[in-house]
């Protein structure tokens, strides 16, 4: 605002004749912003110069326009000067309003206890009085500069200020506070000496009465239970305020601890609480004496404001693990508990006669009584703007401030009632200290902090309730003694009331406290249920707050573990199932995880199992199985395990396609693997029952069922159906046709792969492919030796001795013997027309024919990579040489790969080699995914279309 106002003054300064006459240079906006008082004086002087020269004013319409433009700015500068003087007087009543409280996840993080928002220090803009250099430095750190500029608000600006001063401000402020404590100790000592002197004089004056009545010297009524009241100076208040402003920066926290600030701040907390107790006690005594309401309570506001900022600093310090131990050792837990014990009753009592109205009632009152809400300064009276410039007249600029002053006093209670802020910040600091610290949790209980926290649950401000609940959650987690005391203090009733509240900001912490209480505590679960918490929790599943829904689902899952089975049915009957199933499909991982957890516990009830599936809960659970989050995946697997225990759910399991996911999914946690294995085992047991299997076969063969349903049932039965029912399912009910159709013609690659997996499973369960002549089955590839029969011997191969036939191969003459060929194969004699003396052999290599003659003469053969195995196989099939054919077959089986499998299958069909055909088909099915990558989907599909008849004819199920 200073720059804007100074800019308006420059318009007159540049354009006014008086300014030129004086020869003064126009000030820049930045220079004038540094001193708003000088800016205001210059503006007024320029305005007077212009008004004196009326002739120039009449002849210059531009100056008139400038005057119209600058008048609101002049008025605003004057108003700012008056407000700055007022703020300087009222600086003692100003303080920041940020908190350090635990977050919803239970970790020690900096949030507002009431709203869960990031901490924010609301620093007031005020001009401090001029004093010594040290005090001006402290004021600058707390409020910014003294020239009326905006205070240092942002974190980056505060960090820059700290870096420029070399962290020298923090020790300076701590020195101010330490000096304040020393001065208080000195004043206390002097006051004690004066009281002792007065007491001695009083006893001497009343000695006669004491001697007459007998007994020891007595203490006068005004001296009994007299505690010391500590008065804090304005300088100490400014120092605490400045520290609270800087505590957002992590470096400043370390500097506070290194400067011994923890001990000093804890002592300040003790003295502020003591002053508060004395003030309340005196006010109550005055009220009892007058038998009527006291008109004014002598409460030390300075001490309360210091206490408010000190609790804020302690909350930030407690967020650091190393500093947290230092705070605990210095007695910070006891000091903060004393704060809660002092202010818990004040936050809950009626506060009649103090002009207080809660924020929620205040908002409703303002909405109903529109007269008490001033119009927004940016939107009010826009119709009165100047027609040329669009600016508001100066008169309208004061409207908002005037109406603020007319507002009733009870609507201004937020700044005048710091007790809620103190209680909230003290509870937040305790929550940070107790975070995952067993010693601190026990210390809070031993110091008597639990009754005060439970009492704060009844406070009328939601932020205080939230802070108290957050602290109770921290100290109750895995601490049975604290749990029992919280329950004994009557916290359950207040928590249920918080659940029923229309304010959604308090729901989360209430549910979180209940979750911590019922964790591993069966008796507390029953107590919570007996307090009527079940229906509010179910209603909370439809809350707009994601965290509240998550915690409600978690708590319902814990309630479902109660030994009484009726609660599982009650939760479903009261309407929890629909919201839980909707939560399974939410984008938030934590929400879907807790919903699956609750449904998994509800699925342990037989009556709920079919209801969950019928309500549409199966498919979202199946989708969660593919989650990369281990907890979500495990909860879904556990829920599916419970649902599989119902006969009516088996067809739904198969139709959902979850069988393939259960078989092929990646489960990293052993508990999830166990759940999946047990689920598949249960489904196998259910499918083996006759009535379930009959229903599934009907769905598989029914024309009424869609093809997708039949496909999923076929793939599920291929894995889970009993062995003795496979032939009936896939041969008689045409289940194999469905698998072939999806494997060959489906546009979905995943469906094609699942179909091939099912076909592969059927091949493994069949005996057709388990006894192929492979090396694994003990057959040496490419080798054969006849066990019986008479052979001429390999010595007569291509020998002219006794030769009676000659073979003409590739122009070469090879001598042979009819008796040897006749002994090897009678069919060969007919084919070769052995009656002729010279027999031409066409289409065969000479080496291949020599290999054939070698087998005929010796009865043994060994096929190697040097041989032309396909040609050799063709000749063996042509001459019906079964031994040679077997050797070629076993050799080719061992050489099948992605490039040769198609050719080998065609050769096997041509040569009518059953084992080689099966081997090629089985290799294609087993290596389907790799073949698709190497050869392409189209080529593999064409190969499978030729192989499937062979595969189907080869299947035999025993």
Short mmCIF file of C-alpha atoms in Angstrom, two decimals, residues 468-832:
data_model
loop_
_atom_site.label_atom_id
_atom_site.label_comp_id
_atom_site.label_asym_id
_atom_site.label_seq_id
_atom_site.Cartn_x
_atom_site.Cartn_y
_atom_site.Cartn_z
CA UNK A 468 -6.95 -33.31 21.95
CA UNK A 469 -8.04 -36.33 19.91
CA UNK A 470 -4.78 -36.28 17.97
CA UNK A 471 -2.79 -36.37 21.20
CA UNK A 472 -4.92 -39.18 22.62
CA UNK A 473 -4.34 -41.14 19.44
CA UNK A 474 -0.58 -40.75 19.80
CA UNK A 475 -0.40 -41.80 23.46
CA UNK A 476 -2.92 -44.66 23.12
CA UNK A 477 -1.26 -46.46 20.22
CA UNK A 478 0.20 -49.75 21.54
CA UNK A 479 0.02 -48.67 25.16
CA UNK A 480 -2.49 -50.70 27.15
CA UNK A 481 -2.24 -48.64 30.33
CA UNK A 482 -3.05 -45.43 28.49
CA UNK A 483 -5.90 -47.10 26.63
CA UNK A 484 -7.51 -48.28 29.83
CA UNK A 485 -7.22 -44.88 31.52
CA UNK A 486 -8.63 -43.09 28.46
CA UNK A 487 -11.64 -45.40 28.54
CA UNK A 488 -12.04 -45.04 32.30
CA UNK A 489 -12.07 -41.24 31.96
CA UNK A 490 -15.13 -41.47 29.71
CA UNK A 491 -13.59 -40.65 26.36
CA UNK A 492 -15.75 -43.09 24.37
CA UNK A 493 -18.93 -41.09 24.81
CA UNK A 494 -17.26 -37.88 23.68
CA UNK A 495 -15.71 -39.62 20.68
CA UNK A 496 -19.09 -40.98 19.59
CA UNK A 497 -20.53 -37.49 19.87
CA UNK A 498 -17.70 -36.22 17.68
CA UNK A 499 -18.57 -38.89 15.12
CA UNK A 500 -22.18 -37.72 15.08
CA UNK A 501 -21.17 -34.08 14.69
CA UNK A 502 -22.08 -32.22 11.53
CA UNK A 503 -18.56 -30.75 11.40
CA UNK A 504 -16.51 -33.07 9.14
CA UNK A 505 -13.21 -31.60 10.35
CA UNK A 506 -13.36 -33.54 13.65
CA UNK A 507 -14.45 -36.90 12.27
CA UNK A 508 -11.02 -38.14 11.26
CA UNK A 509 -9.31 -37.67 14.60
CA UNK A 510 -12.24 -39.21 16.47
CA UNK A 511 -12.09 -42.33 14.32
CA UNK A 512 -8.30 -42.44 14.59
CA UNK A 513 -8.48 -42.40 18.39
CA UNK A 514 -10.97 -45.27 18.33
CA UNK A 515 -8.71 -47.25 16.00
CA UNK A 516 -5.80 -46.81 18.40
CA UNK A 517 -7.97 -47.84 21.36
CA UNK A 518 -9.42 -50.99 19.83
CA UNK A 519 -6.13 -52.17 18.32
CA UNK A 520 -5.36 -55.55 19.93
CA UNK A 521 -7.96 -54.88 22.65
CA UNK A 522 -11.05 -57.06 22.36
CA UNK A 523 -12.73 -55.71 25.50
CA UNK A 524 -12.40 -52.11 24.30
CA UNK A 525 -13.96 -53.08 20.97
CA UNK A 526 -17.05 -54.25 22.79
CA UNK A 527 -17.15 -51.10 24.91
CA UNK A 528 -16.96 -48.92 21.82
CA UNK A 529 -19.75 -50.88 20.14
CA UNK A 530 -21.89 -50.66 23.28
CA UNK A 531 -21.49 -46.87 23.19
CA UNK A 532 -23.32 -46.76 19.85
CA UNK A 533 -20.37 -46.14 17.55
CA UNK A 534 -21.35 -48.63 14.83
CA UNK A 535 -23.94 -46.60 12.92
CA UNK A 536 -21.97 -43.31 12.96
CA UNK A 537 -18.98 -45.17 11.55
CA UNK A 538 -21.09 -46.67 8.77
CA UNK A 539 -22.44 -43.23 7.96
CA UNK A 540 -18.88 -41.92 7.86
CA UNK A 541 -18.12 -44.21 4.90
CA UNK A 542 -20.00 -41.71 2.73
CA UNK A 543 -18.09 -38.70 4.08
CA UNK A 544 -16.49 -36.21 1.73
CA UNK A 545 -13.23 -36.48 3.66
CA UNK A 546 -11.03 -39.23 2.24
CA UNK A 547 -9.07 -39.78 5.46
CA UNK A 548 -12.25 -40.16 7.48
CA UNK A 549 -13.55 -42.80 5.08
CA UNK A 550 -10.29 -44.67 5.27
CA UNK A 551 -10.18 -44.72 9.08
CA UNK A 552 -13.87 -45.67 9.28
CA UNK A 553 -13.29 -48.64 6.98
CA UNK A 554 -10.30 -49.71 9.07
CA UNK A 555 -12.29 -49.50 12.29
CA UNK A 556 -15.22 -51.45 10.81
CA UNK A 557 -12.79 -54.15 9.74
CA UNK A 558 -11.53 -54.32 13.31
CA UNK A 559 -15.08 -54.52 14.63
CA UNK A 560 -15.74 -57.41 12.23
CA UNK A 561 -13.03 -59.37 14.05
CA UNK A 562 -15.06 -59.39 17.26
CA UNK A 563 -15.73 -62.94 18.35
CA UNK A 564 -19.46 -62.37 18.22
CA UNK A 565 -20.40 -63.30 14.60
CA UNK A 566 -23.54 -61.18 14.75
CA UNK A 567 -21.53 -58.00 14.33
CA UNK A 568 -20.39 -59.07 10.85
CA UNK A 569 -24.02 -59.40 9.81
CA UNK A 570 -25.02 -56.18 11.56
CA UNK A 571 -22.38 -54.17 9.72
CA UNK A 572 -23.69 -55.40 6.37
CA UNK A 573 -27.34 -55.04 7.32
CA UNK A 574 -26.88 -51.42 8.41
CA UNK A 575 -25.67 -50.34 4.99
CA UNK A 576 -21.87 -50.59 5.07
CA UNK A 577 -21.48 -52.90 2.08
CA UNK A 578 -22.41 -50.44 -0.68
CA UNK A 579 -20.01 -47.66 0.37
CA UNK A 580 -17.21 -50.15 0.99
CA UNK A 581 -17.53 -51.61 -2.51
CA UNK A 582 -17.54 -48.10 -3.97
CA UNK A 583 -14.37 -47.32 -2.04
CA UNK A 584 -12.63 -50.30 -3.67
CA UNK A 585 -12.62 -48.47 -7.01
CA UNK A 586 -11.40 -45.12 -5.69
CA UNK A 587 -8.16 -43.67 -6.96
CA UNK A 588 -6.73 -43.38 -3.45
CA UNK A 589 -4.62 -46.41 -2.62
CA UNK A 590 -5.14 -46.07 1.12
CA UNK A 591 -8.93 -45.88 0.82
CA UNK A 592 -9.17 -48.96 -1.43
CA UNK A 593 -6.73 -50.79 0.83
CA UNK A 594 -8.83 -50.23 3.96
CA UNK A 595 -12.06 -51.04 2.10
CA UNK A 596 -10.57 -54.38 1.01
CA UNK A 597 -9.47 -54.96 4.59
CA UNK A 598 -13.00 -54.44 5.91
CA UNK A 599 -14.63 -56.57 3.20
CA UNK A 600 -12.11 -59.35 3.84
CA UNK A 601 -13.16 -59.49 7.48
CA UNK A 602 -16.84 -59.32 6.62
CA UNK A 603 -16.35 -62.17 4.12
CA UNK A 604 -15.55 -64.55 6.94
CA UNK A 605 -19.28 -64.74 7.60
CA UNK A 606 -21.17 -67.28 5.45
CA UNK A 607 -24.22 -65.06 5.09
CA UNK A 608 -22.12 -62.14 3.85
CA UNK A 609 -20.14 -64.06 1.23
CA UNK A 610 -22.87 -64.37 -1.37
CA UNK A 611 -24.14 -60.85 -0.58
CA UNK A 612 -20.76 -59.27 -1.27
CA UNK A 613 -20.53 -60.98 -4.68
CA UNK A 614 -24.12 -60.13 -5.59
CA UNK A 615 -23.50 -56.48 -4.66
CA UNK A 616 -20.66 -56.28 -7.18
CA UNK A 617 -17.71 -56.61 -4.85
CA UNK A 618 -15.90 -59.42 -6.69
CA UNK A 619 -14.65 -57.53 -9.74
CA UNK A 620 -13.04 -54.61 -7.83
CA UNK A 621 -11.27 -57.12 -5.59
CA UNK A 622 -9.96 -58.96 -8.66
CA UNK A 623 -8.62 -55.68 -10.03
CA UNK A 624 -6.85 -54.97 -6.75
CA UNK A 625 -4.90 -58.22 -7.17
CA UNK A 626 -2.89 -56.44 -9.87
CA UNK A 627 -2.01 -53.56 -7.55
CA UNK A 628 1.65 -52.79 -7.02
CA UNK A 629 0.93 -51.89 -3.37
CA UNK A 630 1.57 -54.95 -1.25
CA UNK A 631 -1.03 -54.19 1.45
CA UNK A 632 -3.80 -53.61 -1.09
CA UNK A 633 -2.90 -56.79 -2.90
CA UNK A 634 -2.82 -58.84 0.28
CA UNK A 635 -6.16 -57.48 1.54
CA UNK A 636 -7.78 -58.29 -1.82
CA UNK A 637 -6.30 -61.81 -1.80
CA UNK A 638 -7.59 -62.39 1.73
CA UNK A 639 -11.06 -61.17 0.80
CA UNK A 640 -11.19 -63.46 -2.25
CA UNK A 641 -10.15 -66.35 -0.05
CA UNK A 642 -13.17 -65.74 2.16
CA UNK A 643 -15.57 -65.37 -0.78
CA UNK A 644 -14.39 -68.64 -2.37
CA UNK A 645 -15.88 -70.60 0.52
CA UNK A 646 -19.39 -70.28 -0.91
CA UNK A 647 -20.72 -72.68 -3.61
CA UNK A 648 -22.85 -69.99 -5.22
CA UNK A 649 -19.80 -67.79 -5.75
CA UNK A 650 -17.81 -70.34 -7.81
CA UNK A 651 -19.44 -69.53 -11.21
CA UNK A 652 -18.87 -65.83 -10.52
CA UNK A 653 -15.21 -66.50 -9.79
CA UNK A 654 -14.78 -68.25 -13.13
CA UNK A 655 -16.81 -65.70 -15.08
CA UNK A 656 -14.76 -62.83 -13.63
CA UNK A 657 -11.57 -64.27 -15.10
CA UNK A 658 -9.74 -64.19 -11.79
CA UNK A 659 -8.49 -67.77 -12.08
CA UNK A 660 -5.81 -66.83 -14.60
CA UNK A 661 -4.86 -63.84 -12.46
CA UNK A 662 -4.59 -66.02 -9.37
CA UNK A 663 -2.41 -68.48 -11.26
CA UNK A 664 -0.16 -66.04 -13.10
CA UNK A 665 -0.18 -62.96 -10.86
CA UNK A 666 2.96 -61.67 -9.18
CA UNK A 667 2.60 -61.84 -5.42
CA UNK A 668 5.62 -60.67 -3.44
CA UNK A 669 4.43 -61.27 0.12
CA UNK A 670 4.31 -64.83 1.40
CA UNK A 671 0.99 -64.20 3.15
CA UNK A 672 -0.55 -63.18 -0.19
CA UNK A 673 0.86 -66.28 -1.86
CA UNK A 674 -0.68 -68.45 0.84
CA UNK A 675 -4.08 -66.79 0.40
CA UNK A 676 -3.97 -67.33 -3.38
CA UNK A 677 -2.94 -70.95 -3.03
CA UNK A 678 -5.73 -71.64 -0.51
CA UNK A 679 -8.26 -69.86 -2.74
CA UNK A 680 -7.39 -72.06 -5.73
CA UNK A 681 -7.55 -75.15 -3.55
CA UNK A 682 -11.02 -74.17 -2.31
CA UNK A 683 -12.25 -73.54 -5.85
CA UNK A 684 -11.01 -76.97 -6.93
CA UNK A 685 -12.90 -78.57 -4.07
CA UNK A 686 -16.08 -76.69 -4.93
CA UNK A 687 -15.87 -77.49 -8.67
CA UNK A 688 -15.46 -81.17 -7.88
CA UNK A 689 -18.94 -81.15 -6.35
CA UNK A 690 -21.46 -82.48 -8.84
CA UNK A 691 -24.05 -79.69 -8.64
CA UNK A 692 -21.42 -77.00 -9.17
CA UNK A 693 -19.84 -78.85 -12.11
CA UNK A 694 -23.19 -79.45 -13.77
CA UNK A 695 -23.96 -75.75 -13.61
CA UNK A 696 -20.59 -74.85 -15.11
CA UNK A 697 -20.94 -77.35 -17.97
CA UNK A 698 -24.37 -75.97 -18.72
CA UNK A 699 -22.95 -72.44 -18.95
CA UNK A 700 -20.14 -73.69 -21.17
CA UNK A 701 -22.38 -75.42 -23.70
CA UNK A 702 -25.41 -73.14 -23.50
CA UNK A 703 -26.09 -70.95 -26.48
CA UNK A 704 -27.77 -68.45 -24.16
CA UNK A 705 -24.46 -67.67 -22.49
CA UNK A 706 -22.31 -65.09 -24.25
CA UNK A 707 -19.01 -66.13 -25.74
CA UNK A 708 -17.01 -64.20 -23.15
CA UNK A 709 -18.64 -66.08 -20.28
CA UNK A 710 -18.00 -69.40 -21.99
CA UNK A 711 -14.39 -68.44 -22.60
CA UNK A 712 -13.69 -67.55 -18.95
CA UNK A 713 -15.41 -70.72 -17.73
CA UNK A 714 -13.38 -72.84 -20.18
CA UNK A 715 -10.09 -71.30 -19.08
CA UNK A 716 -11.00 -71.75 -15.41
CA UNK A 717 -12.06 -75.37 -15.84
CA UNK A 718 -8.88 -76.18 -17.75
CA UNK A 719 -6.97 -75.43 -14.56
CA UNK A 720 -9.39 -76.47 -11.83
CA UNK A 721 -11.73 -79.17 -13.18
CA UNK A 722 -11.21 -82.74 -11.90
CA UNK A 723 -9.16 -85.03 -14.15
CA UNK A 724 -11.99 -87.47 -14.80
CA UNK A 725 -14.25 -84.69 -16.08
CA UNK A 726 -11.85 -83.12 -18.60
CA UNK A 727 -12.85 -85.33 -21.54
CA UNK A 728 -16.53 -84.62 -20.99
CA UNK A 729 -15.96 -80.89 -20.59
CA UNK A 730 -13.62 -80.23 -23.49
CA UNK A 731 -14.46 -82.99 -25.97
CA UNK A 732 -18.16 -83.62 -25.52
CA UNK A 733 -19.20 -80.12 -24.41
CA UNK A 734 -16.91 -78.47 -26.96
CA UNK A 735 -14.89 -76.53 -24.45
CA UNK A 736 -11.81 -76.96 -26.64
CA UNK A 737 -13.52 -75.19 -29.52
CA UNK A 738 -14.01 -72.10 -27.34
CA UNK A 739 -10.33 -72.06 -26.41
CA UNK A 740 -9.25 -72.54 -30.03
CA UNK A 741 -11.55 -69.76 -31.18
CA UNK A 742 -10.12 -67.22 -28.74
CA UNK A 743 -6.57 -68.34 -29.36
CA UNK A 744 -6.89 -67.91 -33.14
CA UNK A 745 -9.38 -65.12 -33.74
CA UNK A 746 -9.50 -62.91 -30.66
CA UNK A 747 -8.31 -59.33 -31.02
CA UNK A 748 -7.30 -59.26 -27.36
CA UNK A 749 -3.68 -60.36 -26.96
CA UNK A 750 -4.23 -61.08 -23.29
CA UNK A 751 -7.17 -63.36 -24.13
CA UNK A 752 -5.03 -65.17 -26.71
CA UNK A 753 -2.30 -65.73 -24.17
CA UNK A 754 -4.75 -66.93 -21.51
CA UNK A 755 -6.28 -69.35 -24.04
CA UNK A 756 -2.86 -70.73 -24.90
CA UNK A 757 -2.08 -71.09 -21.19
CA UNK A 758 -5.29 -73.07 -20.73
CA UNK A 759 -4.49 -75.27 -23.77
CA UNK A 760 -0.99 -75.78 -22.41
CA UNK A 761 -2.46 -76.84 -19.06
CA UNK A 762 -4.72 -79.35 -20.80
CA UNK A 763 -1.73 -80.74 -22.69
CA UNK A 764 0.17 -81.17 -19.44
CA UNK A 765 -2.78 -82.89 -17.81
CA UNK A 766 -3.05 -85.22 -20.81
CA UNK A 767 -0.78 -88.24 -21.25
CA UNK A 768 -0.34 -87.54 -24.98
CA UNK A 769 2.64 -85.26 -24.64
CA UNK A 770 4.26 -86.74 -21.58
CA UNK A 771 5.95 -89.70 -23.35
CA UNK A 772 7.56 -88.15 -26.42
CA UNK A 773 10.91 -89.72 -27.50
CA UNK A 774 13.13 -87.03 -26.06
CA UNK A 775 16.33 -87.03 -24.15
CA UNK A 776 14.38 -86.23 -20.95
CA UNK A 777 12.52 -89.50 -21.39
CA UNK A 778 15.74 -91.49 -21.88
CA UNK A 779 15.87 -91.59 -25.70
CA UNK A 780 19.15 -90.71 -27.35
CA UNK A 781 18.32 -88.58 -30.39
CA UNK A 782 19.35 -89.77 -33.90
CA UNK A 783 20.40 -93.26 -32.85
CA UNK A 784 18.85 -96.64 -33.65
CA UNK A 785 20.11 -100.24 -33.59
CA UNK A 786 18.01 -103.25 -34.56
CA UNK A 787 17.69 -105.77 -31.76
CA UNK A 788 16.80 -108.69 -34.04
CA UNK A 789 17.09 -109.64 -37.69
CA UNK A 790 19.83 -110.79 -40.10
CA UNK A 791 21.90 -108.24 -41.96
CA UNK A 792 24.53 -108.78 -44.66
CA UNK A 793 27.00 -106.50 -42.97
CA UNK A 794 28.44 -103.13 -43.74
CA UNK A 795 31.52 -104.76 -45.35
CA UNK A 796 29.51 -105.55 -48.47
CA UNK A 797 28.32 -101.95 -48.91
CA UNK A 798 29.29 -100.79 -52.43
CA UNK A 799 31.22 -104.03 -52.93
CA UNK A 800 31.36 -105.81 -56.31
CA UNK A 801 31.68 -109.24 -54.67
CA UNK A 802 28.41 -111.07 -55.16
CA UNK A 803 26.84 -107.79 -56.36
CA UNK A 804 23.73 -108.29 -58.50
CA UNK A 805 22.28 -104.77 -58.70
CA UNK A 806 23.65 -101.29 -59.35
CA UNK A 807 22.15 -97.96 -58.08
CA UNK A 808 22.66 -94.87 -60.22
CA UNK A 809 22.74 -91.77 -57.91
CA UNK A 810 23.85 -88.35 -59.15
CA UNK A 811 25.91 -90.07 -61.95
CA UNK A 812 27.61 -92.45 -59.57
CA UNK A 813 27.31 -96.23 -59.62
CA UNK A 814 26.84 -97.97 -56.32
CA UNK A 815 26.97 -101.76 -56.15
CA UNK A 816 24.30 -103.54 -54.14
CA UNK A 817 22.82 -106.90 -53.21
CA UNK A 818 19.18 -107.89 -53.60
CA UNK A 819 19.31 -110.18 -50.58
CA UNK A 820 20.31 -107.32 -48.27
CA UNK A 821 17.48 -105.07 -49.47
CA UNK A 822 14.98 -107.94 -49.18
CA UNK A 823 16.06 -108.64 -45.61
CA UNK A 824 15.62 -105.00 -44.62
CA UNK A 825 12.20 -104.32 -46.14
CA UNK A 826 9.93 -106.21 -48.46
CA UNK A 827 8.26 -102.92 -49.36
CA UNK A 828 11.59 -101.57 -50.54
CA UNK A 829 11.91 -104.43 -53.02
CA UNK A 830 8.63 -103.46 -54.64
CA UNK A 831 9.36 -99.76 -54.69
CA UNK A 832 12.87 -100.06 -56.12
#
